Coordinates of C-alpha atoms in Angstrom, one line a residue:
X1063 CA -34.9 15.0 10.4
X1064 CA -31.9 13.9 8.7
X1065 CA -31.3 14.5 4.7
X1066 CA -28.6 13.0 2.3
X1067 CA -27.5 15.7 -0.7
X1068 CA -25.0 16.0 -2.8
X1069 CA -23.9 19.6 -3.3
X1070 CA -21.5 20.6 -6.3
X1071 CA -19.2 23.9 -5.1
X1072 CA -17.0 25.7 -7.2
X1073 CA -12.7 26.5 -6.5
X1074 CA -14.1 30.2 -5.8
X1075 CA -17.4 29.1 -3.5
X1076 CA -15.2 26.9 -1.4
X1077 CA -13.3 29.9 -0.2
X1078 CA -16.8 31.1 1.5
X1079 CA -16.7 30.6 4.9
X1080 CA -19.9 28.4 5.8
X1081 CA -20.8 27.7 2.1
X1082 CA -21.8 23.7 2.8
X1083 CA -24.5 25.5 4.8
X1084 CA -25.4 28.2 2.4
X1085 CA -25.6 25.2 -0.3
X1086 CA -27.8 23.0 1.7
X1087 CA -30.2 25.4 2.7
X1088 CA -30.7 26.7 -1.2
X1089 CA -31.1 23.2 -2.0
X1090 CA -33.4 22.1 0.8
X1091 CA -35.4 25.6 0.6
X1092 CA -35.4 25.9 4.5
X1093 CA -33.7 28.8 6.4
X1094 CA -30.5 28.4 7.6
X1095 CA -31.2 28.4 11.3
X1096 CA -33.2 25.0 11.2
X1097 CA -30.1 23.5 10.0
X1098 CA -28.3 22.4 13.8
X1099 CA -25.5 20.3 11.6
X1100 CA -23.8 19.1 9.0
X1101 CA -21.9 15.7 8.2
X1102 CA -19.5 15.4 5.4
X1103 CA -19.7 11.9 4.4
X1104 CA -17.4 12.4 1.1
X1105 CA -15.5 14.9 -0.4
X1106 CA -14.0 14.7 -4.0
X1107 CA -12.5 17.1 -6.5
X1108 CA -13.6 17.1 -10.3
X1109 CA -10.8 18.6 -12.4
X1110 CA -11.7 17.3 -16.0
X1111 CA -12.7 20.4 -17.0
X1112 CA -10.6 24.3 -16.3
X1113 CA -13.8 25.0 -13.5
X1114 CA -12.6 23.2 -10.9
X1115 CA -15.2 21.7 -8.7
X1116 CA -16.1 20.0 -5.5
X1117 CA -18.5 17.4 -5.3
X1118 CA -19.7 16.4 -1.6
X1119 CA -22.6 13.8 -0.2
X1120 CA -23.4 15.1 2.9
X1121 CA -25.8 14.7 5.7
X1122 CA -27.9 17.4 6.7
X1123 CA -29.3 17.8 9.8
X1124 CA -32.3 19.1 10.8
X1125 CA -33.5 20.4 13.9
X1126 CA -31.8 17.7 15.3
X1127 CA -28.4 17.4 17.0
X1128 CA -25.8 15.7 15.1
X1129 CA -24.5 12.4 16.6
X1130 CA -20.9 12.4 18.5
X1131 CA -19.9 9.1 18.6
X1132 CA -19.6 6.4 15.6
X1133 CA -21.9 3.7 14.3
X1134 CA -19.4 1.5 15.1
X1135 CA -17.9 -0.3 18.4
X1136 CA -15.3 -1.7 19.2
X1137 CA -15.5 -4.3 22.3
X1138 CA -11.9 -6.0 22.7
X1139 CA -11.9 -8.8 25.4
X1140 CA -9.4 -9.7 27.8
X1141 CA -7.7 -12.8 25.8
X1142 CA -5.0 -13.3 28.7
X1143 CA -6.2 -16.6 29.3
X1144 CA -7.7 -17.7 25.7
X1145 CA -6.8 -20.1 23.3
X1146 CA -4.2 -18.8 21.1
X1147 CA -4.0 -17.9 17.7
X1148 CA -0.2 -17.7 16.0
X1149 CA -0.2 -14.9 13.3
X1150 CA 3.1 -14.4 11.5
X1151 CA 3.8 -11.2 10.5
X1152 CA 2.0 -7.8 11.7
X1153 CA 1.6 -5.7 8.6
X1154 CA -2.1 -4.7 7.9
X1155 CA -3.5 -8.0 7.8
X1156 CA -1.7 -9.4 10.4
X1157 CA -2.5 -6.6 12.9
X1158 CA -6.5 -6.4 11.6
X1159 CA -6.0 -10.5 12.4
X1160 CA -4.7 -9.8 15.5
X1161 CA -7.5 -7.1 16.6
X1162 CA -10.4 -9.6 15.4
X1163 CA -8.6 -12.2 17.4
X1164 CA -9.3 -10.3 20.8
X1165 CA -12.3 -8.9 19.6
X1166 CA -13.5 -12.8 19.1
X1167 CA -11.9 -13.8 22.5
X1168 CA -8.8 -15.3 20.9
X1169 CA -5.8 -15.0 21.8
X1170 CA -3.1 -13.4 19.4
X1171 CA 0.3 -14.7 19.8
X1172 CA 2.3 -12.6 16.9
X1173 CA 5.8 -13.1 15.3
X1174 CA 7.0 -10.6 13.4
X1175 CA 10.9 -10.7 11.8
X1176 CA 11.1 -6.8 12.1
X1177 CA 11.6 -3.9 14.7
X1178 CA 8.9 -1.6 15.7
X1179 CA 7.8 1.3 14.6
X1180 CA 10.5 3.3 16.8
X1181 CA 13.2 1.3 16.2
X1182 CA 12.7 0.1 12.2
X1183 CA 14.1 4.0 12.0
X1184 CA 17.3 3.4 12.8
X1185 CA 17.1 0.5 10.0
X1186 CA 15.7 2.8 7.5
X1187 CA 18.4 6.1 7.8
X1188 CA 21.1 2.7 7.5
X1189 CA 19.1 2.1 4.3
X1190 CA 19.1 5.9 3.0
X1191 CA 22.4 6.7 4.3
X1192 CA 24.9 3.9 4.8
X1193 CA 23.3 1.7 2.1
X1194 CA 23.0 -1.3 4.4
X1195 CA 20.0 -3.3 4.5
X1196 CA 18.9 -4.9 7.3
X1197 CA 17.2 -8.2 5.7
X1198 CA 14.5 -8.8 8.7
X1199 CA 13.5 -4.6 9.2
X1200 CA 13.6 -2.3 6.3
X1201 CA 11.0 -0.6 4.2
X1202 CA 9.0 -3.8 3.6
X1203 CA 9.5 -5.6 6.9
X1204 CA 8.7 -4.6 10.5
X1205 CA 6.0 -3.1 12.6
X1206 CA 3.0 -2.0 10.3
X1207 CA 4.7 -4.0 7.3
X1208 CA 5.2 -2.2 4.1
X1209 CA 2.3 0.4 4.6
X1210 CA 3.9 2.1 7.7
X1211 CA 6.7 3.8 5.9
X1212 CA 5.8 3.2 2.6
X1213 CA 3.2 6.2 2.3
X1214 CA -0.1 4.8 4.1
X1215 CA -2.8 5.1 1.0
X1216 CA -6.0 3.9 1.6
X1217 CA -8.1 3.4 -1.2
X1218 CA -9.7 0.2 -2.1
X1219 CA -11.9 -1.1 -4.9
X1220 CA -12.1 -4.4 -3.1
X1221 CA -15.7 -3.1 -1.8
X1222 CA -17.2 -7.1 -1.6
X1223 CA -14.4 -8.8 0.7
X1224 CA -15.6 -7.2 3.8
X1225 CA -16.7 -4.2 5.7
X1226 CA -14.8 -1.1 4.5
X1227 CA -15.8 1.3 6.9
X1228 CA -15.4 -0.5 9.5
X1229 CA -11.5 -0.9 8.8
X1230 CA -11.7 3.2 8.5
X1231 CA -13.9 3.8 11.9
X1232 CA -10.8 0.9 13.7
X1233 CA -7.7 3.3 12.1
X1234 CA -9.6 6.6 13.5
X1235 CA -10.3 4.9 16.4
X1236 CA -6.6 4.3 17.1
X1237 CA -5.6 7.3 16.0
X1238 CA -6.0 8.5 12.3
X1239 CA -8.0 11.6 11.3
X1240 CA -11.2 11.1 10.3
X1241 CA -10.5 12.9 7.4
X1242 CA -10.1 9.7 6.4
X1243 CA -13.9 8.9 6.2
X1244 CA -14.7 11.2 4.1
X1245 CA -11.9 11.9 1.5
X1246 CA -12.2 10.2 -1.8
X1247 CA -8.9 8.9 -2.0
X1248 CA -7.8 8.7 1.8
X1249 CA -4.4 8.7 3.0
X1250 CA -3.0 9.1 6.2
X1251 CA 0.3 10.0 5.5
X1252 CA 4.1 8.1 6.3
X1253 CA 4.8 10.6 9.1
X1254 CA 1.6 10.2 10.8
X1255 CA 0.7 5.8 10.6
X1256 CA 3.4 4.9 13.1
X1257 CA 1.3 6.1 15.9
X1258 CA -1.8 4.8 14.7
X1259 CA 0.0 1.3 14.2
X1260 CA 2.0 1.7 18.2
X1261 CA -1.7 2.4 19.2
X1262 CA -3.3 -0.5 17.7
X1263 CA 0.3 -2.6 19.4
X1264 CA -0.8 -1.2 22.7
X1265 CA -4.5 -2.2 22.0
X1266 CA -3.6 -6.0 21.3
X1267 CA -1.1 -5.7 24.4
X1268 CA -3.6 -4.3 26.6
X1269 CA -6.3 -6.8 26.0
X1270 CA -3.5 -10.0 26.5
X1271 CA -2.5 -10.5 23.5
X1272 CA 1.4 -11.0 22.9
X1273 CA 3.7 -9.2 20.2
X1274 CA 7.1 -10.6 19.7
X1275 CA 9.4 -8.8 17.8
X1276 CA 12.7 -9.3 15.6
X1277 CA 11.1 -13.1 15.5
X1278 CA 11.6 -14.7 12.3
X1279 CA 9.5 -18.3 11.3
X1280 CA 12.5 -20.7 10.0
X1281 CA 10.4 -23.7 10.1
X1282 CA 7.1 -25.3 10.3
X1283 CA 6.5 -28.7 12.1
X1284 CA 4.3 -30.7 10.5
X1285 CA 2.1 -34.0 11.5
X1286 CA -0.8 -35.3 10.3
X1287 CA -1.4 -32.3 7.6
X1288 CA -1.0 -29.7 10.5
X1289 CA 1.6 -27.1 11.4
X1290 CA 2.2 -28.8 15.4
X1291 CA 5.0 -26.1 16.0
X1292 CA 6.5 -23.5 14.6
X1293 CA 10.7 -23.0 14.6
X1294 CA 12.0 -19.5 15.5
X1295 CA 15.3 -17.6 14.6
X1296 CA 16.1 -17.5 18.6
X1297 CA 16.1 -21.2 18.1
X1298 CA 12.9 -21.6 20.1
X1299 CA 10.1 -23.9 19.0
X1300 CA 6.7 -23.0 19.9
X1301 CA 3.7 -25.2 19.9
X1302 CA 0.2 -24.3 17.3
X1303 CA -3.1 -24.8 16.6
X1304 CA -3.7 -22.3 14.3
X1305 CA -1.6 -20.3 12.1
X1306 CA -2.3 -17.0 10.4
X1307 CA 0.5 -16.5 7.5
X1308 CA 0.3 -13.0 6.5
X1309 CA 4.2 -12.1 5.6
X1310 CA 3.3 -9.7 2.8
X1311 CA 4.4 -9.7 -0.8
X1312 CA 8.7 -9.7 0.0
X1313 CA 8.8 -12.6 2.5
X1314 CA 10.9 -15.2 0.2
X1315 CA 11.9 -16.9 2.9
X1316 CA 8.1 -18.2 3.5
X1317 CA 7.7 -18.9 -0.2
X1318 CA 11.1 -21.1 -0.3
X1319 CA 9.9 -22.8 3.0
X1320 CA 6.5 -23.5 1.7
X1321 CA 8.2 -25.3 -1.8
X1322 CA 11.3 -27.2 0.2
X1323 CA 7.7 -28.9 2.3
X1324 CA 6.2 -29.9 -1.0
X1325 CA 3.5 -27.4 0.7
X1326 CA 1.6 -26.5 -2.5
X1327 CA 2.0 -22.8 -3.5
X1328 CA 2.0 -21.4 -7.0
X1329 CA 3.7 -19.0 -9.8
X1330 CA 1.6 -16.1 -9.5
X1331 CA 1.3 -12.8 -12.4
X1332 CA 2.2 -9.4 -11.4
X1333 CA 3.8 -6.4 -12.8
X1334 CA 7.0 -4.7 -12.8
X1335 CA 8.8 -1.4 -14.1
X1336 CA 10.1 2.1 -12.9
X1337 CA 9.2 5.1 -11.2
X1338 CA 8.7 7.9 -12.9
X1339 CA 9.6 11.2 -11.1
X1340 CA 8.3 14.8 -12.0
X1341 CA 8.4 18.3 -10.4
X1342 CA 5.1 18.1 -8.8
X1343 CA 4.1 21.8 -10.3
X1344 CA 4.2 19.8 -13.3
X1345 CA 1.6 17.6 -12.6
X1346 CA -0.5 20.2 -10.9
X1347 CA -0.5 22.4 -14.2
X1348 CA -1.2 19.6 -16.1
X1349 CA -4.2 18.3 -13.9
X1350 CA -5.9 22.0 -12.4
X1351 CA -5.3 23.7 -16.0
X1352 CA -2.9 26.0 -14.3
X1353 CA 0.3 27.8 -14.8
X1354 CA 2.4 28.6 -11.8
X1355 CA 1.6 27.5 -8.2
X1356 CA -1.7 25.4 -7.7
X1357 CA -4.7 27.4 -5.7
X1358 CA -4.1 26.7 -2.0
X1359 CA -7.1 24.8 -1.4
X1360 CA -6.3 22.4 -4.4
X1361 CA -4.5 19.4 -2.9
X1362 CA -0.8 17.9 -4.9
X1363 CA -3.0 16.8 -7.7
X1364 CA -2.5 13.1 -8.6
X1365 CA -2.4 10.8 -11.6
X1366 CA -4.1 7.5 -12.8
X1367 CA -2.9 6.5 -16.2
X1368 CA -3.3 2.9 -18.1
X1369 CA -2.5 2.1 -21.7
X1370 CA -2.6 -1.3 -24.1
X1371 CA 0.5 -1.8 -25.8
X1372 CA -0.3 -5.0 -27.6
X1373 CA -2.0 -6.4 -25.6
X1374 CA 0.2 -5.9 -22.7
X1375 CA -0.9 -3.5 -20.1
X1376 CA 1.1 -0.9 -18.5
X1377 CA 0.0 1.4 -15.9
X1378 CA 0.7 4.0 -13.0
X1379 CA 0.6 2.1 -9.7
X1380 CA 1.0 3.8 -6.3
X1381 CA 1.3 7.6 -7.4
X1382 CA 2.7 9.3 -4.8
X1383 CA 1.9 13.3 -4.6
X1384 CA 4.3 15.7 -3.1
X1385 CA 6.1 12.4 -2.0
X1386 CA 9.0 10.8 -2.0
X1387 CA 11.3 7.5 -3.6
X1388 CA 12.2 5.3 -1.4
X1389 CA 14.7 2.1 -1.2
X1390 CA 12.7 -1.0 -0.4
X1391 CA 14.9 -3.6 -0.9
X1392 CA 14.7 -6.8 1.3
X1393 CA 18.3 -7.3 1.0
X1394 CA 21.9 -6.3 -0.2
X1395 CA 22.7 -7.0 -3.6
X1396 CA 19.4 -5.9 -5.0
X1397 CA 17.8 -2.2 -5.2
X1398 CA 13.9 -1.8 -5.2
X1399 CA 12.5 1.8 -5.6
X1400 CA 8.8 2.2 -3.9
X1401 CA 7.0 5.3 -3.2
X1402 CA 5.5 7.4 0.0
X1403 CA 4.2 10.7 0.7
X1404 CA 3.7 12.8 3.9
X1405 CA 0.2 13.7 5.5
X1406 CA 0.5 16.9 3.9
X1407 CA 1.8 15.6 0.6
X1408 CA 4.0 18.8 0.3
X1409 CA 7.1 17.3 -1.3
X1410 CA 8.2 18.9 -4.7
X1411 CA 8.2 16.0 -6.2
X1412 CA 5.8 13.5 -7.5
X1413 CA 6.3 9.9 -8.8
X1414 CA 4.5 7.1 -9.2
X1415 CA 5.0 3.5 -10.2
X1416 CA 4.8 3.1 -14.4
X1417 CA 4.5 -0.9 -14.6
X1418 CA 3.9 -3.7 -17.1
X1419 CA 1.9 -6.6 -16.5
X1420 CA 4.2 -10.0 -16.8
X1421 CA 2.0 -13.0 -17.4
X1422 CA 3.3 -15.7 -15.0
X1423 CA 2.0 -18.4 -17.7
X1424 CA 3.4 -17.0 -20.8
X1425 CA 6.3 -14.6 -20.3
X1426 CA 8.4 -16.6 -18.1
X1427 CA 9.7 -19.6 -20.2
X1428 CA 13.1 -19.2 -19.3
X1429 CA 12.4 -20.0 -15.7
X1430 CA 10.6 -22.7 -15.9
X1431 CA 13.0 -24.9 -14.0
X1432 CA 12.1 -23.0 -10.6
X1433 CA 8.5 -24.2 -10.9
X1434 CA 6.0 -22.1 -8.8
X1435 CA 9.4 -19.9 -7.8
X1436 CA 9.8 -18.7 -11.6
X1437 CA 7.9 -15.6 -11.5
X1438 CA 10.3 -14.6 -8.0
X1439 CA 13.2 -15.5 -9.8
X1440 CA 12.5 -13.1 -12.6
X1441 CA 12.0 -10.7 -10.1
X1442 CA 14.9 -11.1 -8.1
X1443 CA 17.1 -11.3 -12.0
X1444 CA 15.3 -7.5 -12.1
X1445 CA 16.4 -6.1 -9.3
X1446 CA 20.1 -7.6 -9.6
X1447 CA 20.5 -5.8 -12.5
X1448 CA 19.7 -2.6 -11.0
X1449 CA 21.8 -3.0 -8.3
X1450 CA 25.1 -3.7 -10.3
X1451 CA 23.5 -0.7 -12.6
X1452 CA 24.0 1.6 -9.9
X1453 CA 26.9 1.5 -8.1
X1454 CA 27.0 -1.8 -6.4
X1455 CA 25.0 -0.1 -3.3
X1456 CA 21.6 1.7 -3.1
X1457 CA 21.7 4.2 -5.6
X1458 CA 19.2 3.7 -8.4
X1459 CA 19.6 3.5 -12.2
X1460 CA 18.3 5.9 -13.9
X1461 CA 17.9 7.8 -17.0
X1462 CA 15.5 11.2 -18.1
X1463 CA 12.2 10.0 -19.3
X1464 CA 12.9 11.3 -22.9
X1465 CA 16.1 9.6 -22.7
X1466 CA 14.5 6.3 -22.2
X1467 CA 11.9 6.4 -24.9
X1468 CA 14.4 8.3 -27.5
X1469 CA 17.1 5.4 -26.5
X1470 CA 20.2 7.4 -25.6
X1471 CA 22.2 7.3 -22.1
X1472 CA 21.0 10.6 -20.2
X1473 CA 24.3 13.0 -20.1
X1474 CA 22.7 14.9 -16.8
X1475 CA 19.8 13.2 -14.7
X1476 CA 17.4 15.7 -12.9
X1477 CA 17.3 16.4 -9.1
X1478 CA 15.3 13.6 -6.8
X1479 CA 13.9 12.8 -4.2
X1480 CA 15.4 9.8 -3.7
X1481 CA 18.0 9.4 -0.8
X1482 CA 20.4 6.6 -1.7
X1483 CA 21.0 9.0 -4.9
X1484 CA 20.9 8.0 -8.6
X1485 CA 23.2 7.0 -11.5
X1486 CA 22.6 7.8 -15.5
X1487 CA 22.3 3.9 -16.6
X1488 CA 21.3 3.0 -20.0
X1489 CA 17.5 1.3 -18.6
X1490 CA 16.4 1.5 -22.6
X1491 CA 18.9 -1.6 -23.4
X1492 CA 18.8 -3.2 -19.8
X1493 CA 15.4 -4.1 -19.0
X1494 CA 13.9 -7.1 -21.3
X1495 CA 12.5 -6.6 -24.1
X1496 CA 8.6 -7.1 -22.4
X1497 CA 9.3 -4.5 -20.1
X1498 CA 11.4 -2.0 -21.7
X1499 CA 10.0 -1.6 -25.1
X1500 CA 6.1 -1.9 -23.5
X1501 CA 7.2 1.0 -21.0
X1502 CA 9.3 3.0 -23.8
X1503 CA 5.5 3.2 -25.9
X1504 CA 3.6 3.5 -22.7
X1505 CA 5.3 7.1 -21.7
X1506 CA 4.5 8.4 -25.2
X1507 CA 1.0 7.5 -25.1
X1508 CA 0.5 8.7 -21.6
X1509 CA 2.3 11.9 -22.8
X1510 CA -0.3 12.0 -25.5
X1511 CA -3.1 11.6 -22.5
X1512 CA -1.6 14.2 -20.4
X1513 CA 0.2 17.2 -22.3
X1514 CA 3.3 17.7 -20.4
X1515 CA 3.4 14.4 -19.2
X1516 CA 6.4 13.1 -21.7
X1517 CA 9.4 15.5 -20.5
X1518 CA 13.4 15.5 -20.2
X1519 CA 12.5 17.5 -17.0
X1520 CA 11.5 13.7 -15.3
X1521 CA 13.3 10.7 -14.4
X1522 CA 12.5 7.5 -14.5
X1523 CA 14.1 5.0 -11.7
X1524 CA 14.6 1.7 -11.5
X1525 CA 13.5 -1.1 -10.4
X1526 CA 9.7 -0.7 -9.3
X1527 CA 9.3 -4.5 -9.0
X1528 CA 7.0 -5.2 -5.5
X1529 CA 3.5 -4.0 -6.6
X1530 CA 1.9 -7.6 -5.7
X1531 CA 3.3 -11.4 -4.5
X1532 CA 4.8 -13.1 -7.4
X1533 CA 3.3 -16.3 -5.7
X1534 CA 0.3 -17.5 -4.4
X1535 CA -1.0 -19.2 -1.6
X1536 CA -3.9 -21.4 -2.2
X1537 CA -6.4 -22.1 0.3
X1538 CA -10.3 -23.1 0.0
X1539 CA -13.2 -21.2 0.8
X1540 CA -13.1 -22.1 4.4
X1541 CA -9.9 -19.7 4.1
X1542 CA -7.5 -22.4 5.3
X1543 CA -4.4 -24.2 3.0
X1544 CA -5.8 -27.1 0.9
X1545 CA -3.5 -29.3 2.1
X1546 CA -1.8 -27.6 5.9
X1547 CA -5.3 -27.2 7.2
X1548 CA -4.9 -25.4 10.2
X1549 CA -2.4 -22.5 8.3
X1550 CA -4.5 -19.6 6.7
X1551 CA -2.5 -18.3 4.2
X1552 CA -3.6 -14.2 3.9
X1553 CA -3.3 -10.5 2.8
X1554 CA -1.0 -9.5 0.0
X1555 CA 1.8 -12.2 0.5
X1556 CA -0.5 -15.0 -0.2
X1557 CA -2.3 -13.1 -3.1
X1558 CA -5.6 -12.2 -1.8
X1559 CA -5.1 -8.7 -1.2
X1560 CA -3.4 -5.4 -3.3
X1561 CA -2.4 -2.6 -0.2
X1562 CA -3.4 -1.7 3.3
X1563 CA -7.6 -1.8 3.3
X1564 CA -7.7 -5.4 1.1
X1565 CA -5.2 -6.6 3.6
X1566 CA -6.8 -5.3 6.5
X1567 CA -10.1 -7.0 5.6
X1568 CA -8.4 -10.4 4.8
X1569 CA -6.8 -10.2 8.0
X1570 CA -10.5 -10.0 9.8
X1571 CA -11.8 -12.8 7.6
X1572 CA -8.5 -15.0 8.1
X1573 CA -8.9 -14.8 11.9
X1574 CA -12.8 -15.4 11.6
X1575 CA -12.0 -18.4 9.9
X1576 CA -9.6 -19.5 12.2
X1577 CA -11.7 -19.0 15.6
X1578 CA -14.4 -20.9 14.1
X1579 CA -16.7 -17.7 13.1
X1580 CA -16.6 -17.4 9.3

């Protein structure tokens, strides 16, 4: 027999060696002894209140063995032979594409612009310490995409596009802890996805399937309302069928393409600001009702915080606990700040992305003239200004948080995490007046929500300006372009996903859709 409980345990009972046990045989009334197993099947923490406490749904197992193996299976064909499948780009969507591909008996044939995993390094420590970006491999481009090196979170509300668990079961399956199944907010950590994403490489390789990297798209070939070929960087032109597009949100490249081919794309709303930067015991005291160090079984606690400043939203976006800030620009003359944290999320720092929604339709008149490019253009103003902000390199702009709000040029900025470095820049009077003076009353009222929050002892650093695709890709509900019918625009790039789980399960649905079995 096999039960489902929940089971509420107290900061002090989870320091009891076998109390999931003890717990399940109170509640169950049975003695201990006819319980042969139990199976966490989630685990969160519940720190509204100063008695900290752990809520778990587990399965309970009852004179019965529990099962080894997974629900799920995955049955990868050899594709060596098979019709092909073009996917550009192997971020999360285009490597879940991929994997459906074989598992279909496709064949995936993909082009990605960046390095792998192994050799994006080298292009990521010229980023952090030589302030050189390398404009095909960086933080946003390359093996894995943006997710691989850009902290690895895994939480999704997009629970009706597709089959979460199965996306979980593939990334333990290649690799990831299957702590990952359980936790409430999952993550697998920057230092531990590259080998998860080199496994799920040698997967596709193994099964027939072709990678081919540093390959940038420069052009399609078009008849007849299909893509017949696709131009590469090498100078190459390969022949298609069917193209999966899945370049993630910092492709512009692919979005100028797409408008000099009168292929129809459009402006699309998104959200842009800073990151804001605390000592992580900061955030812990605040969130465990602590002073001093947190309790050792209490993960770097975390933050979600939204406001309405009339009528304008602002919110956190990828906090990052005991993590770090990281450059994530696409290209030299602009700086981009994003946000990662290790497996162990034991960084002093934490920071998180404090953004403000920009309404493609109504905020942007004074880039009209760039059509369904206006909202990228705003963008790429933003992060222009912080680069000549800084010092003309990587190093951020930046200012204390109280600074900001209070409208004065910090004197001192605090320590960072943040490699490139940072440089006191007057952010208050920079940033325009939808984005500044919304994120100015934003940081009081969050400092209202959480006491502590509103400090000198935090920065804030510019420009947090990639959270989503400032254009969209259209494409009807047999998932292919209205007009390009055999190119499946997909994932974040093309707007119909917001991190690495959405993306994944676009990727599956794209390459369904393309082999026929949507």
């Amino acid at each position: 027999m096999v039960k489902d409980i929940q089971l509420r345990v107290s900061l002090k009972e989870e320091e009891i060696p076998d109390i999931l046990l003890i717990k399940s045989a109170e509640w169950l009334s049975i003695p201990r002894e006819d319980i042969s197993g139990i199976k966490i099947l989630r685990k969160s923490i519940d720190a509204r209140k100063p008695k900290i406490i752990f809520n778990y749904k587990v399965s309970v197992f009852i004179k019965e063995p529990v099962p080894e193996t997974s629900d799920y299976h995955f049955e990868y064909k050899d594709v060596s032979n098979s019709k092909p499948v073009h996917i550009i780009g192997f971020g999360p969507a285009g490597m879940y594409a991929a994997l459906r591909c074989v598992e279909l008996g496709y064949k995936p044939i993909v082009l990605e612009r960046g390095a792998n995993v192994q050799d994006r390094r080298r292009d990521l420590k010229a980023i952090n310490q030589d302030h050189f970006v390398n404009e095909d491999s960086n933080y946003c481009f390359g093996e894995g995409g943006a997710g691989t090196y850009s902290d690895g979170k895994l939480y999704t509300r997009s629970l009706k596009r597709g089959d979460v668990r199965r996306i979980f079961e593939n990334l333990v399956f290649h690799g990831a802890t299957d702590q990952i199944l359980v936790d409430a907010h999952p993550h697998i950590g920057t230092n531990k996805l590259p080998k998860v994403v080199q496994n799920i490489r040698q997967t596709i390789l193994d099964f027939g399937g072709e990678i081919h990297f540093n390959t940038r798209v420069t052009d399609f070939i078009i008849k007849n309302e299909k893509i017949v070929a696709l131009q590469l960087n090498n100078g190459n032109e390969l022949t298609t069928e069917k193209v999966i597009l899945a370049t993630g949100h910092s492709a512009r490249d692919i979005f100028y393409l797409l408008d000099r081919k009168n292929i129809a794309i459009e402006a699309k709303s998104f959200a842009m600001g800073v990151r804001a930067e605390h000592p992580q015991q900061i955030i812990d005291n605040i969130q465990y009702h602590c002073s001093g160090e947190r309790h050792p079984l209490l993960p770097a606690a975390s933050y979600s915080l939204v406001q309405q400043v009339n009528g304008r939203g602002v919110y956190s976006f990828c906090m990052c606990p005991g993590g770090f800030i990281v450059p994530a620009a696409t290209a030299n003359g602009e700086v981009v700040v994003n946000g990662m944290s290790p497996s162990r999320r034991n960084n002093k720092f934490a920071n998180s992305g404090i953004v403000v929604e920009i309404n493609a339709d109504k905020d942007l008149h004074k880039y009209e003239q760039f059509g369904a490019l206006k909202a990228l253009e705003f963008q790429k103003d933003f992060e222009k200004l912080a680069f000549t902000s800084g010092n003309r390199d990587q190093t951020a702009p930046a200012q204390r948080m109280t600074d900001f709000v209070e409208g004065r040029l910090s004197s001192t900025l605090n320590e960072t995490s943040y490699q490139p470095g940072i440089k006191s820049a007057p952010l208050h009077s920079l940033f325009p007046k939808i984005i500044g003076s919304t994120l100015r009353k934003g940081f009081k009222a969050f400092g209202d929500k959480m006491k502590g929050y509103y400090t000198e002892e935090a920065n804030i650093i510019g420009v947090e300006s990639r959270t989503s695709s400032p254009v969209s890709i259209p494409r009807t509900d047999q998932l292919h372009h209205p007009e390009i019918t055999n190119l499946y625009p997909c994932g974040e790039g093309a707007g119909y996903a917001g991190g690495i789980i959405s993306a994944a399960m676009d990727g599956e649905r794209c390459a369904e859709a393309a082999t026929g079995n949507l």
